Structure formats: structure tokens, C-alpha cells
Amino acid sequence: MRGRQTVRDMVLSLAVIGILVGVIYVFIPHDESADAEKAAVKTVDYRVELITARRAAPYPVAAPQGLPKTWRATSVSYRASEDGKGGAWHLGMLDPERQYASVEQSDAAPRQFIKDVTLGATKVEGKQAVGSKKWDRYQGDKYRALVRREPGVTTVVTGTAPYGRLADLAAALVAKKT
């Protein structure tokens, strides 16, 4: 039967394939809504890690209280050091505009710690008022940051979020030791 195929046969074959593809498309789930985009980044519950860090850290660990639910925690960790110095707390979040912001704390040497968590940002002119306290501003290629040095601990609020959002996060921080 070779050589006897016609254009009609080819069109019929393509029609059958097209119907098959259409049926498969209908039955395979696909959701392109805002909910699907929001679910792409998993939200984490950081309460247990926060309690653990507050017990283990030699400094009062800061975490936000009273932020709107539009802020979502996406990562959390506490890494203790073997010598009791240099323990590091991390809480990563997405702000309401889906920009990254994180709280970083450590009792390690401030200069290197700030450089590491801000991805090399450098101190710039001016201070950021957060409540009654002034925070140093840092700007880098990828991240900007607000930095507060206190005896025994350095707190850095950093990320891709604008300074105003970083200040909102910094204002919500409550430092406690359990």
C-alpha cells in the first residue's frame, strides 16, 4: 500500500493526533492563578526553631511580632558554634510584594558576619530610624540591609526589599532569651 497515501489521509491523521492532545490537555491539571504562584514558595512555621534558638543562643534572639499575614516566613535556622561564640540565627521571609527580607543575628565578629549575610554590601551614608533606634544602612549589588550592633550581638535585616520594608520588619522585631 506504500505510495498510495493521500493528503486526505495525512489530514485525518493530524486531526486524530490533535484530538488526542486536546483530551490530554483537559485532563492534566494546570493552574496559572495567583494562588499557584503563591504556593510556589513554601511557607514555614518557625515557632519551634525560635524557641530552640532562644534557649541555645547566648544573646536575645529577635523575631517579628505583629506583622500582617501578608508577610510569609520561608526559611529558618539556628546554627550554634562549638566554642559558644558565633552562633547564627536566620529567618527568611517574603514581604507583601514578594520581595525577600531576612533577620540575621550572631555574636560572631560583626565585620565578617555583616559581609557574609549581606552578600558583600557596604555601609552607606545616613541612618534608618526604626522606632527610637537608629540603624546603619548598607547597600550592595544584590541586597540592601539595616544593621544594628549591640553588646554581644549584631542584628542585620537584609534582602531585596526596599529600605522601608526592611524597616517595617526591623520595627516588628522582639528580642528575647528563654
mmCIF file of C-alpha atoms in Angstrom:
data_model
loop_
_atom_site.group_PDB
_atom_site.id
_atom_site.type_symbol
_atom_site.label_atom_id
_atom_site.label_comp_id
_atom_site.label_asym_id
_atom_site.label_seq_id
_atom_site.Cartn_x
_atom_site.Cartn_y
_atom_site.Cartn_z
ATOM 1 C CA MET A 1 0.000 0.000 0.000
ATOM 2 C CA ARG A 2 3.046 2.207 0.033
ATOM 3 C CA GLY A 3 2.947 5.171 -2.216
ATOM 4 C CA ARG A 4 -0.851 5.325 -2.122
ATOM 5 C CA GLN A 5 -1.134 7.701 0.851
ATOM 6 C CA THR A 6 -3.044 10.858 0.116
ATOM 7 C CA VAL A 7 -3.239 14.338 1.556
ATOM 8 C CA ARG A 8 -6.638 13.341 2.939
ATOM 9 C CA ASP A 9 -5.034 10.531 4.985
ATOM 10 C CA MET A 10 -2.431 12.914 6.374
ATOM 11 C CA VAL A 11 -5.080 15.463 7.399
ATOM 12 C CA LEU A 12 -7.115 12.731 9.109
ATOM 13 C CA SER A 13 -4.037 11.537 10.994
ATOM 14 C CA LEU A 14 -3.284 15.085 12.172
ATOM 15 C CA ALA A 15 -6.897 15.531 13.276
ATOM 16 C CA VAL A 16 -6.742 12.347 15.384
ATOM 17 C CA ILE A 17 -3.461 13.490 16.965
ATOM 18 C CA GLY A 18 -4.933 16.951 17.639
ATOM 19 C CA ILE A 19 -7.965 15.444 19.381
ATOM 20 C CA LEU A 20 -5.680 13.242 21.493
ATOM 21 C CA VAL A 21 -3.549 16.230 22.519
ATOM 22 C CA GLY A 22 -6.703 18.205 23.407
ATOM 23 C CA VAL A 23 -8.016 15.385 25.612
ATOM 24 C CA ILE A 24 -4.662 15.103 27.411
ATOM 25 C CA TYR A 25 -4.562 18.891 27.970
ATOM 26 C CA VAL A 26 -8.028 18.872 29.515
ATOM 27 C CA PHE A 27 -7.206 16.088 31.983
ATOM 28 C CA ILE A 28 -3.750 17.232 33.117
ATOM 29 C CA PRO A 29 -4.053 19.730 35.990
ATOM 30 C CA HIS A 30 -2.659 23.181 35.330
ATOM 31 C CA ASP A 31 -3.336 26.210 37.453
ATOM 32 C CA GLU A 32 -1.938 29.538 36.386
ATOM 33 C CA SER A 33 -3.744 31.583 39.010
ATOM 34 C CA ALA A 34 -2.203 33.826 41.667
ATOM 35 C CA ASP A 35 -2.756 31.028 44.201
ATOM 36 C CA ALA A 36 -0.464 28.745 42.226
ATOM 37 C CA GLU A 37 2.210 31.443 42.164
ATOM 38 C CA LYS A 38 1.847 31.999 45.902
ATOM 39 C CA ALA A 39 2.118 28.268 46.597
ATOM 40 C CA ALA A 40 5.356 28.054 44.592
ATOM 41 C CA VAL A 41 7.279 29.273 47.648
ATOM 42 C CA LYS A 42 6.534 27.193 50.718
ATOM 43 C CA THR A 43 5.637 28.936 53.954
ATOM 44 C CA VAL A 44 7.349 27.558 57.066
ATOM 45 C CA ASP A 45 6.335 27.648 60.699
ATOM 46 C CA TYR A 46 9.347 28.917 62.627
ATOM 47 C CA ARG A 47 7.977 28.780 66.183
ATOM 48 C CA VAL A 48 9.793 25.578 67.266
ATOM 49 C CA GLU A 49 13.132 26.741 65.832
ATOM 50 C CA LEU A 50 12.657 30.125 67.512
ATOM 51 C CA ILE A 51 12.107 28.527 70.923
ATOM 52 C CA THR A 52 15.141 26.290 70.394
ATOM 53 C CA ALA A 53 17.323 29.211 69.297
ATOM 54 C CA ARG A 54 16.232 31.341 72.254
ATOM 55 C CA ARG A 55 17.272 28.553 74.615
ATOM 56 C CA ALA A 56 20.595 27.863 72.898
ATOM 57 C CA ALA A 57 21.828 31.297 71.872
ATOM 58 C CA PRO A 58 23.983 33.347 74.251
ATOM 59 C CA TYR A 59 22.117 36.501 73.119
ATOM 60 C CA PRO A 60 18.426 37.506 72.939
ATOM 61 C CA VAL A 61 17.102 36.131 69.632
ATOM 62 C CA ALA A 62 14.932 38.540 67.617
ATOM 63 C CA ALA A 63 11.793 37.516 65.744
ATOM 64 C CA PRO A 64 8.922 39.575 64.363
ATOM 65 C CA GLN A 65 5.686 40.028 66.262
ATOM 66 C CA GLY A 66 2.585 41.650 64.851
ATOM 67 C CA LEU A 67 3.491 41.621 61.168
ATOM 68 C CA PRO A 68 0.494 41.293 58.837
ATOM 69 C CA LYS A 69 -0.223 37.808 57.457
ATOM 70 C CA THR A 70 0.936 39.054 54.055
ATOM 71 C CA TRP A 71 4.497 38.535 55.345
ATOM 72 C CA ARG A 72 5.425 34.858 54.995
ATOM 73 C CA ALA A 73 8.328 33.001 56.595
ATOM 74 C CA THR A 74 10.146 30.874 54.002
ATOM 75 C CA SER A 75 13.274 29.662 55.804
ATOM 76 C CA VAL A 76 14.582 29.365 59.338
ATOM 77 C CA SER A 77 17.721 28.068 61.040
ATOM 78 C CA TYR A 78 19.886 28.400 64.109
ATOM 79 C CA ARG A 79 23.485 27.247 63.937
ATOM 80 C CA ALA A 80 25.313 27.061 67.237
ATOM 81 C CA SER A 81 29.076 27.302 67.318
ATOM 82 C CA GLU A 82 31.264 24.808 69.121
ATOM 83 C CA ASP A 83 33.037 27.457 71.184
ATOM 84 C CA GLY A 84 29.877 29.259 72.322
ATOM 85 C CA LYS A 85 30.688 32.279 70.135
ATOM 86 C CA GLY A 86 29.423 32.818 66.624
ATOM 87 C CA GLY A 87 26.007 31.199 66.856
ATOM 88 C CA ALA A 88 23.822 32.418 63.985
ATOM 89 C CA TRP A 89 20.042 32.885 63.766
ATOM 90 C CA HIS A 90 18.344 33.212 60.357
ATOM 91 C CA LEU A 91 14.699 33.866 59.494
ATOM 92 C CA GLY A 92 13.925 34.411 55.795
ATOM 93 C CA MET A 93 10.647 35.978 54.706
ATOM 94 C CA LEU A 94 8.725 37.310 51.733
ATOM 95 C CA ASP A 95 7.157 40.725 52.151
ATOM 96 C CA PRO A 96 3.689 41.569 50.758
ATOM 97 C CA GLU A 97 5.226 42.427 47.343
ATOM 98 C CA ARG A 98 7.084 39.085 47.283
ATOM 99 C CA GLN A 99 10.486 40.683 47.941
ATOM 100 C CA TYR A 100 12.944 38.807 50.132
ATOM 101 C CA ALA A 101 13.791 40.063 53.610
ATOM 102 C CA SER A 102 15.585 38.240 56.399
ATOM 103 C CA VAL A 103 16.585 38.628 60.007
ATOM 104 C CA GLU A 104 20.169 37.573 60.683
ATOM 105 C CA GLN A 105 21.764 37.609 64.128
ATOM 106 C CA SER A 106 25.089 36.482 65.510
ATOM 107 C CA ASP A 107 27.582 37.079 68.266
ATOM 108 C CA ALA A 108 30.443 36.448 65.816
ATOM 109 C CA ALA A 109 32.838 39.189 64.674
ATOM 110 C CA PRO A 110 30.500 41.846 63.231
ATOM 111 C CA ARG A 111 32.506 42.867 60.156
ATOM 112 C CA GLN A 112 32.706 39.391 58.616
ATOM 113 C CA PHE A 113 29.179 38.442 59.676
ATOM 114 C CA ILE A 114 27.690 41.561 58.038
ATOM 115 C CA LYS A 115 29.698 40.975 54.878
ATOM 116 C CA ASP A 116 28.537 37.345 54.680
ATOM 117 C CA VAL A 117 24.805 37.876 55.257
ATOM 118 C CA THR A 118 24.518 40.983 53.051
ATOM 119 C CA LEU A 119 26.454 39.355 50.202
ATOM 120 C CA GLY A 120 29.171 41.996 50.399
ATOM 121 C CA ALA A 121 27.073 45.139 50.893
ATOM 122 C CA THR A 122 28.928 48.192 52.177
ATOM 123 C CA LYS A 123 27.910 50.858 54.661
ATOM 124 C CA VAL A 124 26.404 53.982 53.102
ATOM 125 C CA GLU A 125 25.685 57.486 54.418
ATOM 126 C CA GLY A 126 22.702 58.010 56.600
ATOM 127 C CA LYS A 127 20.837 56.089 59.241
ATOM 128 C CA GLN A 128 17.413 54.491 59.210
ATOM 129 C CA ALA A 129 15.101 55.402 62.079
ATOM 130 C CA VAL A 130 13.307 52.351 63.417
ATOM 131 C CA GLY A 131 11.234 53.291 66.401
ATOM 132 C CA SER A 132 13.523 55.140 68.793
ATOM 133 C CA LYS A 133 16.683 53.460 67.447
ATOM 134 C CA LYS A 134 18.937 54.301 64.530
ATOM 135 C CA TRP A 135 20.165 51.507 62.243
ATOM 136 C CA ASP A 136 23.122 51.711 59.836
ATOM 137 C CA ARG A 137 22.274 51.395 56.140
ATOM 138 C CA TYR A 138 24.170 49.069 53.823
ATOM 139 C CA GLN A 139 23.847 48.777 50.031
ATOM 140 C CA GLY A 140 25.168 46.054 47.758
ATOM 141 C CA ASP A 141 24.703 44.731 44.239
ATOM 142 C CA LYS A 142 22.008 42.278 45.325
ATOM 143 C CA TYR A 143 20.963 43.160 48.867
ATOM 144 C CA ARG A 144 20.401 46.221 50.967
ATOM 145 C CA ALA A 145 20.468 45.997 54.748
ATOM 146 C CA LEU A 146 19.801 47.653 58.058
ATOM 147 C CA VAL A 147 22.395 46.823 60.711
ATOM 148 C CA ARG A 148 22.319 47.308 64.466
ATOM 149 C CA ARG A 149 25.323 46.469 66.625
ATOM 150 C CA GLU A 150 24.707 45.953 70.323
ATOM 151 C CA PRO A 151 26.948 44.489 73.015
ATOM 152 C CA GLY A 152 27.205 40.754 72.366
ATOM 153 C CA VAL A 153 25.076 40.611 69.191
ATOM 154 C CA THR A 154 24.758 42.056 65.710
ATOM 155 C CA THR A 155 21.307 42.149 64.104
ATOM 156 C CA VAL A 156 21.001 42.511 60.333
ATOM 157 C CA VAL A 157 17.724 42.911 58.448
ATOM 158 C CA THR A 158 18.653 42.345 54.822
ATOM 159 C CA GLY A 159 17.262 41.355 51.443
ATOM 160 C CA THR A 160 15.913 42.611 48.134
ATOM 161 C CA ALA A 161 13.048 44.505 49.798
ATOM 162 C CA PRO A 162 13.281 48.319 49.861
ATOM 163 C CA TYR A 163 14.579 50.060 52.985
ATOM 164 C CA GLY A 164 11.039 50.932 54.079
ATOM 165 C CA ARG A 165 10.004 47.266 54.134
ATOM 166 C CA LEU A 166 13.219 46.302 55.899
ATOM 167 C CA ALA A 167 12.424 48.984 58.483
ATOM 168 C CA ASP A 168 8.901 47.525 58.897
ATOM 169 C CA LEU A 169 10.450 44.132 59.644
ATOM 170 C CA ALA A 170 13.049 45.641 61.990
ATOM 171 C CA ALA A 171 10.320 47.546 63.866
ATOM 172 C CA ALA A 172 8.408 44.302 64.446
ATOM 173 C CA LEU A 173 11.408 42.508 65.987
ATOM 174 C CA VAL A 174 11.205 41.450 69.612
ATOM 175 C CA ALA A 175 14.404 40.035 71.123
ATOM 176 C CA LYS A 176 14.052 37.529 73.935
ATOM 177 C CA LYS A 177 16.153 34.978 75.755
ATOM 178 C CA THR A 178 14.402 31.892 77.113
#
